Tab-separated table of N, CA and C in Angstrom:
chain	number	residue	atom	x	y	z
A	7	UNK	N	0.851	-1.188	0.000
A	7	UNK	CA	0.000	0.000	0.000
A	7	UNK	C	0.886	1.237	0.000
A	8	UNK	N	0.564	2.175	-0.859
A	8	UNK	CA	1.273	3.462	-0.881
A	8	UNK	C	0.262	4.569	-0.628
A	9	UNK	N	0.647	5.512	0.199
A	9	UNK	CA	-0.191	6.661	0.508
A	9	UNK	C	0.537	7.929	0.109
A	10	UNK	N	-0.177	8.829	-0.542
A	10	UNK	CA	0.411	10.078	-1.024
A	10	UNK	C	-0.434	11.237	-0.518
A	11	UNK	N	0.140	12.041	0.359
A	11	UNK	CA	-0.562	13.203	0.899
A	11	UNK	C	-0.220	14.451	0.098
A	12	UNK	N	-1.192	15.340	-0.011
A	12	UNK	CA	-0.973	16.601	-0.714
A	12	UNK	C	-1.933	17.647	-0.183
A	13	UNK	N	-1.697	18.901	-0.573
A	13	UNK	CA	-2.622	19.969	-0.232
A	13	UNK	C	-2.153	20.936	0.824
A	14	UNK	N	-0.992	20.697	1.401
A	14	UNK	CA	-0.495	21.617	2.403
A	14	UNK	C	-0.094	22.951	1.797
A	15	UNK	N	0.163	23.914	2.660
A	15	UNK	CA	0.575	25.225	2.188
A	15	UNK	C	0.553	26.244	3.300
A	16	UNK	N	0.665	27.499	2.901
A	16	UNK	CA	0.663	28.619	3.834
A	16	UNK	C	-0.696	29.310	3.784
A	17	UNK	N	-1.287	29.527	4.947
A	17	UNK	CA	-2.601	30.162	5.013
A	17	UNK	C	-2.643	31.065	6.243
A	18	UNK	N	-3.435	32.107	6.168
A	18	UNK	CA	-3.590	32.994	7.315
A	18	UNK	C	-4.558	32.397	8.328
A	19	UNK	N	-4.385	32.802	9.553
A	19	UNK	CA	-5.293	32.346	10.602
A	19	UNK	C	-6.735	32.666	10.205
A	20	UNK	N	-7.629	31.708	10.455
A	20	UNK	CA	-9.017	31.858	10.066
A	20	UNK	C	-9.328	31.300	8.689
A	21	UNK	N	-8.299	30.977	7.950
A	21	UNK	CA	-8.478	30.459	6.599
A	21	UNK	C	-8.727	28.961	6.579
A	22	UNK	N	-8.753	28.416	5.364
A	22	UNK	CA	-9.068	26.997	5.169
A	22	UNK	C	-8.067	26.344	4.229
A	23	UNK	N	-7.904	25.054	4.409
A	23	UNK	CA	-7.116	24.220	3.504
A	23	UNK	C	-7.786	22.863	3.424
A	24	UNK	N	-7.581	22.184	2.310
A	24	UNK	CA	-8.083	20.828	2.152
A	24	UNK	C	-6.925	19.906	1.804
A	25	UNK	N	-6.663	18.955	2.658
A	25	UNK	CA	-5.625	17.972	2.411
A	25	UNK	C	-6.233	16.738	1.743
A	26	UNK	N	-5.454	16.114	0.876
A	26	UNK	CA	-5.885	14.884	0.218
A	26	UNK	C	-4.860	13.786	0.460
A	27	UNK	N	-5.335	12.562	0.499
A	27	UNK	CA	-4.457	11.397	0.634
A	27	UNK	C	-4.931	10.363	-0.381
A	28	UNK	N	-4.069	10.046	-1.330
A	28	UNK	CA	-4.395	9.062	-2.361
A	28	UNK	C	-3.731	7.734	-2.026
A	29	UNK	N	-4.525	6.680	-2.045
A	29	UNK	CA	-4.015	5.342	-1.741
A	29	UNK	C	-3.906	4.528	-3.016
A	30	UNK	N	-2.854	3.716	-3.105
A	30	UNK	CA	-2.676	2.821	-4.243
A	30	UNK	C	-2.089	1.500	-3.741
A	31	UNK	N	-2.093	0.520	-4.629
A	31	UNK	CA	-1.617	-0.796	-4.224
A	31	UNK	C	-2.777	-1.621	-3.695
A	32	UNK	N	-2.517	-2.430	-2.678
A	32	UNK	CA	-3.536	-3.316	-2.122
A	32	UNK	C	-4.442	-2.549	-1.163
A	33	UNK	N	-5.267	-1.659	-1.741
A	33	UNK	CA	-6.087	-0.771	-0.916
A	33	UNK	C	-7.150	-1.514	-0.133
A	34	UNK	N	-7.487	-2.713	-0.543
A	34	UNK	CA	-8.536	-3.456	0.152
A	34	UNK	C	-8.068	-3.969	1.515
A	35	UNK	N	-6.772	-3.830	1.776
A	35	UNK	CA	-6.267	-4.193	3.099
A	35	UNK	C	-6.442	-3.056	4.102
A	36	UNK	N	-6.891	-1.901	3.622
A	36	UNK	CA	-7.063	-0.745	4.511
A	36	UNK	C	-8.512	-0.654	4.981
A	37	UNK	N	-8.717	-0.597	6.271
A	37	UNK	CA	-10.062	-0.454	6.814
A	37	UNK	C	-10.240	0.827	7.632
A	38	UNK	N	-9.153	1.413	8.054
A	38	UNK	CA	-9.197	2.675	8.787
A	38	UNK	C	-8.098	3.577	8.223
A	39	UNK	N	-8.445	4.834	8.012
A	39	UNK	CA	-7.443	5.804	7.581
A	39	UNK	C	-7.467	6.986	8.535
A	40	UNK	N	-6.342	7.614	8.673
A	40	UNK	CA	-6.281	8.721	9.616
A	40	UNK	C	-5.294	9.792	9.190
A	41	UNK	N	-5.439	10.950	9.791
A	41	UNK	CA	-4.499	12.056	9.621
A	41	UNK	C	-3.807	12.286	10.963
A	42	UNK	N	-2.500	12.352	10.914
A	42	UNK	CA	-1.693	12.708	12.064
A	42	UNK	C	-0.951	14.008	11.749
A	43	UNK	N	-0.489	14.664	12.785
A	43	UNK	CA	0.345	15.837	12.559
A	43	UNK	C	1.459	15.872	13.595
A	44	UNK	N	2.539	16.518	13.201
A	44	UNK	CA	3.675	16.666	14.097
A	44	UNK	C	4.255	18.057	13.951
A	45	UNK	N	4.171	18.809	15.026
A	45	UNK	CA	4.750	20.142	15.074
A	45	UNK	C	6.196	20.034	15.556
A	46	UNK	N	7.016	21.051	15.282
A	46	UNK	CA	8.412	21.003	15.723
A	46	UNK	C	8.534	20.747	17.219
A	47	UNK	N	9.374	19.799	17.565
A	47	UNK	CA	9.670	19.454	18.961
A	47	UNK	C	8.465	18.927	19.722
A	48	UNK	N	7.470	18.440	18.982
A	48	UNK	CA	6.306	17.837	19.633
A	48	UNK	C	6.103	16.429	19.094
A	49	UNK	N	5.371	15.637	19.849
A	49	UNK	CA	5.085	14.278	19.415
A	49	UNK	C	4.025	14.265	18.327
A	50	UNK	N	4.067	13.229	17.507
A	50	UNK	CA	3.036	13.072	16.487
A	50	UNK	C	1.715	12.777	17.183
A	51	UNK	N	0.637	13.424	16.722
A	51	UNK	CA	-0.666	13.242	17.343
A	51	UNK	C	-1.732	12.977	16.297
A	52	UNK	N	-2.724	12.213	16.701
A	52	UNK	CA	-3.842	11.944	15.814
A	52	UNK	C	-4.705	13.193	15.683
A	53	UNK	N	-5.052	13.520	14.450
A	53	UNK	CA	-5.958	14.636	14.181
A	53	UNK	C	-7.372	14.108	13.989
A	54	UNK	N	-7.511	13.122	13.114
A	54	UNK	CA	-8.823	12.548	12.827
A	54	UNK	C	-8.626	11.203	12.151
A	55	UNK	N	-9.628	10.348	12.281
A	55	UNK	CA	-9.580	9.044	11.628
A	55	UNK	C	-10.980	8.657	11.187
A	56	UNK	N	-11.037	7.746	10.213
A	56	UNK	CA	-12.313	7.329	9.646
A	56	UNK	C	-12.239	5.858	9.264
A	57	UNK	N	-13.317	5.119	9.550
A	57	UNK	CA	-13.378	3.718	9.161
A	57	UNK	C	-14.013	3.596	7.775
A	58	UNK	N	-13.910	2.419	7.203
A	58	UNK	CA	-14.532	2.189	5.900
A	58	UNK	C	-16.049	2.275	5.996
A	59	UNK	N	-16.584	2.135	7.200
A	59	UNK	CA	-18.020	2.269	7.404
A	59	UNK	C	-18.460	3.696	7.666
A	60	UNK	N	-17.503	4.605	7.767
A	60	UNK	CA	-17.829	6.018	7.929
A	60	UNK	C	-17.777	6.548	9.354
A	61	UNK	N	-17.431	5.707	10.316
A	61	UNK	CA	-17.279	6.201	11.687
A	61	UNK	C	-16.034	7.069	11.763
A	62	UNK	N	-16.128	8.149	12.537
A	62	UNK	CA	-15.020	9.098	12.622
A	62	UNK	C	-14.632	9.377	14.066
A	63	UNK	N	-13.438	9.897	14.213
A	63	UNK	CA	-12.919	10.279	15.515
A	63	UNK	C	-12.050	11.510	15.311
A	64	UNK	N	-12.167	12.494	16.197
A	64	UNK	CA	-11.408	13.742	16.076
A	64	UNK	C	-10.690	14.065	17.382
A	65	UNK	N	-9.552	14.690	17.248
A	65	UNK	CA	-8.892	15.249	18.423
A	65	UNK	C	-9.734	16.405	18.938
A	66	UNK	N	-9.743	16.604	20.241
A	66	UNK	CA	-10.540	17.680	20.835
A	66	UNK	C	-10.153	19.037	20.256
A	67	UNK	N	-8.889	19.205	19.938
A	67	UNK	CA	-8.389	20.499	19.475
A	67	UNK	C	-8.900	20.880	18.092
A	68	UNK	N	-9.404	19.918	17.322
A	68	UNK	CA	-9.870	20.221	15.969
A	68	UNK	C	-11.366	19.972	15.802
A	69	UNK	N	-11.997	19.424	16.825
A	69	UNK	CA	-13.428	19.113	16.751
A	69	UNK	C	-14.208	20.372	16.372
A	70	UNK	N	-15.066	20.243	15.370
A	70	UNK	CA	-15.875	21.362	14.935
A	70	UNK	C	-15.209	22.255	13.902
A	71	UNK	N	-13.914	22.074	13.698
A	71	UNK	CA	-13.197	22.889	12.701
A	71	UNK	C	-12.710	22.048	11.526
A	72	UNK	N	-12.349	20.814	11.780
A	72	UNK	CA	-11.841	19.920	10.743
A	72	UNK	C	-12.879	18.837	10.440
A	73	UNK	N	-12.898	18.411	9.175
A	73	UNK	CA	-13.807	17.341	8.761
A	73	UNK	C	-13.038	16.327	7.926
A	74	UNK	N	-13.089	15.076	8.341
A	74	UNK	CA	-12.444	13.999	7.601
A	74	UNK	C	-13.494	13.288	6.759
A	75	UNK	N	-13.105	12.897	5.547
A	75	UNK	CA	-14.018	12.170	4.669
A	75	UNK	C	-13.199	11.270	3.757
A	76	UNK	N	-13.886	10.339	3.113
A	76	UNK	CA	-13.178	9.449	2.184
A	76	UNK	C	-14.080	9.062	1.027
A	77	UNK	N	-13.459	8.766	-0.102
A	77	UNK	CA	-14.153	8.247	-1.266
A	77	UNK	C	-13.639	6.840	-1.491
A	78	UNK	N	-14.481	5.869	-1.234
A	78	UNK	CA	-14.083	4.456	-1.229
A	78	UNK	C	-12.851	4.306	-0.360
A	79	UNK	N	-11.855	3.578	-0.819
A	79	UNK	CA	-10.620	3.449	-0.052
A	79	UNK	C	-9.449	4.081	-0.796
A	80	UNK	N	-9.769	4.806	-1.862
A	80	UNK	CA	-8.688	5.345	-2.679
A	80	UNK	C	-8.263	6.751	-2.273
A	81	UNK	N	-9.197	7.527	-1.750
A	81	UNK	CA	-8.880	8.914	-1.449
A	81	UNK	C	-9.503	9.335	-0.125
A	82	UNK	N	-8.725	10.017	0.666
A	82	UNK	CA	-9.201	10.551	1.939
A	82	UNK	C	-8.913	12.049	1.950
A	83	UNK	N	-9.788	12.801	2.616
A	83	UNK	CA	-9.635	14.244	2.675
A	83	UNK	C	-9.670	14.722	4.126
A	84	UNK	N	-9.069	15.867	4.331
A	84	UNK	CA	-9.193	16.564	5.601
A	84	UNK	C	-9.481	18.024	5.289
A	85	UNK	N	-10.729	18.433	5.480
A	85	UNK	CA	-11.115	19.825	5.299
A	85	UNK	C	-10.807	20.551	6.602
A	86	UNK	N	-9.965	21.549	6.511
A	86	UNK	CA	-9.547	22.283	7.699
A	86	UNK	C	-10.028	23.717	7.594
A	87	UNK	N	-10.932	24.103	8.466
A	87	UNK	CA	-11.486	25.457	8.495
A	87	UNK	C	-11.094	26.146	9.799
A	88	UNK	N	-11.246	27.449	9.806
A	88	UNK	CA	-10.927	28.251	10.995
A	88	UNK	C	-9.541	27.886	11.541
A	89	UNK	N	-8.584	27.846	10.663
A	89	UNK	CA	-7.239	27.426	11.055
A	89	UNK	C	-6.610	28.408	12.034
A	90	UNK	N	-5.810	27.837	12.926
A	90	UNK	CA	-5.127	28.611	13.954
A	90	UNK	C	-3.614	28.405	13.816
A	91	UNK	N	-2.822	29.343	14.289
A	91	UNK	CA	-1.364	29.160	14.223
A	91	UNK	C	-0.908	27.851	14.865
A	92	UNK	N	-1.589	27.410	15.892
A	92	UNK	CA	-1.198	26.164	16.562
A	92	UNK	C	-1.513	24.913	15.741
A	93	UNK	N	-2.182	25.093	14.599
A	93	UNK	CA	-2.394	23.966	13.677
A	93	UNK	C	-1.182	23.747	12.776
A	94	UNK	N	-0.216	24.640	12.840
A	94	UNK	CA	0.985	24.514	12.026
A	94	UNK	C	1.728	23.227	12.363
A	95	UNK	N	1.964	22.405	11.347
A	95	UNK	CA	2.607	21.111	11.553
A	95	UNK	C	2.783	20.427	10.209
A	96	UNK	N	3.528	19.334	10.231
A	96	UNK	CA	3.561	18.435	9.081
A	96	UNK	C	2.433	17.425	9.298
A	97	UNK	N	1.590	17.297	8.303
A	97	UNK	CA	0.438	16.405	8.380
A	97	UNK	C	0.727	15.130	7.584
A	98	UNK	N	0.442	13.985	8.205
A	98	UNK	CA	0.677	12.685	7.597
A	98	UNK	C	-0.623	11.911	7.474
A	99	UNK	N	-0.795	11.192	6.359
A	99	UNK	CA	-1.923	10.275	6.277
A	99	UNK	C	-1.428	8.872	6.585
A	100	UNK	N	-2.304	8.081	7.163
A	100	UNK	CA	-1.944	6.746	7.612
A	100	UNK	C	-3.108	5.791	7.411
A	101	UNK	N	-2.796	4.502	7.321
A	101	UNK	CA	-3.835	3.494	7.164
A	101	UNK	C	-3.542	2.265	8.009
A	102	UNK	N	-4.608	1.584	8.421
A	102	UNK	CA	-4.422	0.344	9.161
A	102	UNK	C	-5.412	-0.703	8.680
A	103	UNK	N	-5.051	-1.945	8.830
A	103	UNK	CA	-5.890	-3.028	8.337
A	103	UNK	C	-6.977	-3.421	9.326
A	104	UNK	N	-6.743	-3.216	10.628
A	104	UNK	CA	-7.784	-3.532	11.603
A	104	UNK	C	-8.982	-2.615	11.384
A	105	UNK	N	-10.154	-3.068	11.826
A	105	UNK	CA	-11.389	-2.349	11.512
A	105	UNK	C	-11.781	-1.304	12.554
A	106	UNK	N	-11.121	-1.263	13.675
A	106	UNK	CA	-11.509	-0.334	14.727
A	106	UNK	C	-10.673	0.947	14.671
A	107	UNK	N	-11.297	2.044	15.099
A	107	UNK	CA	-10.573	3.304	15.207
A	107	UNK	C	-9.461	3.159	16.231
A	108	UNK	N	-8.359	3.846	16.006
A	108	UNK	CA	-7.237	3.771	16.927
A	108	UNK	C	-6.546	5.123	16.999
A	109	UNK	N	-6.012	5.430	18.172
A	109	UNK	CA	-5.329	6.704	18.381
A	109	UNK	C	-3.823	6.572	18.232
A	110	UNK	N	-3.280	5.474	18.710
A	110	UNK	CA	-1.836	5.301	18.716
A	110	UNK	C	-1.287	5.139	17.308
A	111	UNK	N	-0.257	5.916	16.986
A	111	UNK	CA	0.340	5.839	15.648
A	111	UNK	C	0.963	4.477	15.382
A	112	UNK	N	1.350	3.787	16.440
A	112	UNK	CA	1.958	2.468	16.280
A	112	UNK	C	1.008	1.413	15.751
A	113	UNK	N	-0.279	1.722	15.764
A	113	UNK	CA	-1.286	0.775	15.291
A	113	UNK	C	-1.600	0.937	13.810
A	114	UNK	N	-0.936	1.887	13.166
A	114	UNK	CA	-1.124	2.105	11.735
A	114	UNK	C	0.074	1.525	10.989
A	115	UNK	N	-0.202	0.655	10.015
A	115	UNK	CA	0.888	0.013	9.283
A	115	UNK	C	1.387	0.826	8.090
A	116	UNK	N	0.528	1.646	7.530
A	116	UNK	CA	0.855	2.323	6.289
A	116	UNK	C	0.926	3.830	6.505
A	117	UNK	N	1.959	4.448	5.951
A	117	UNK	CA	2.170	5.881	6.125
A	117	UNK	C	2.541	6.542	4.809
A	118	UNK	N	2.018	7.751	4.625
A	118	UNK	CA	2.445	8.556	3.507
A	118	UNK	C	3.502	9.544	3.951
A	119	UNK	N	4.062	10.255	2.993
A	119	UNK	CA	5.001	11.307	3.356
A	119	UNK	C	4.185	12.478	3.899
A	120	UNK	N	4.791	13.379	4.582
A	120	UNK	CA	4.058	14.486	5.165
A	120	UNK	C	3.836	15.631	4.202
A	121	UNK	N	2.863	16.450	4.521
A	121	UNK	CA	2.632	17.696	3.804
A	121	UNK	C	2.564	18.806	4.842
A	122	UNK	N	3.304	19.886	4.588
A	122	UNK	CA	3.454	20.945	5.576
A	122	UNK	C	2.302	21.934	5.508
A	123	UNK	N	1.718	22.186	6.656
A	123	UNK	CA	0.690	23.215	6.799
A	123	UNK	C	1.241	24.295	7.718
A	124	UNK	N	1.244	25.522	7.227
A	124	UNK	CA	1.726	26.651	8.012
A	124	UNK	C	0.616	27.679	8.110
A	125	UNK	N	0.244	28.023	9.329
A	125	UNK	CA	-0.810	29.003	9.563
A	125	UNK	C	-0.180	30.239	10.195
A	126	UNK	N	-0.278	31.346	9.501
A	126	UNK	CA	0.317	32.585	10.006
A	126	UNK	C	-0.708	33.385	10.798
A	127	UNK	N	-0.210	34.118	11.781
A	127	UNK	CA	-1.111	34.895	12.635
A	127	UNK	C	-1.329	36.282	12.080
C-alpha cells in the first residue's frame, strides 16, 4: 500500500485548507485511515480518523473545525477550516488493516510522506 498526501501550504489564521491522501496498491487491506500531525519538537498526534463504514474520531483540538471524509478506499480528505497558528505542523496520512478506530500511531501500518501546513497569525 502506498499513501500520497498533498494539499499543504501557507494560510492565514481563520483560513481553510483541504488535504488529500491518495491510496494505491492493495487498498482493500485498509479499513481505517487517519491524519496525524507533528509540530516542531512535539510528538506526532492523531488529528482525525475514519473507518470504511464512515465512523469518525477527532482530536478535541480540531473538533468542529476539521472534517475527515473518504471516497471508497482510494482517497481521503481533511477539510480544515478556521485554522489557527497552533495547527501549524507536518500532516501525515496513515492506514491500518484492523477495523476499529485507533489513536496510537503504532497501530497504523501504512504511512504517507508528510505535507506541511503553516498558519500565520
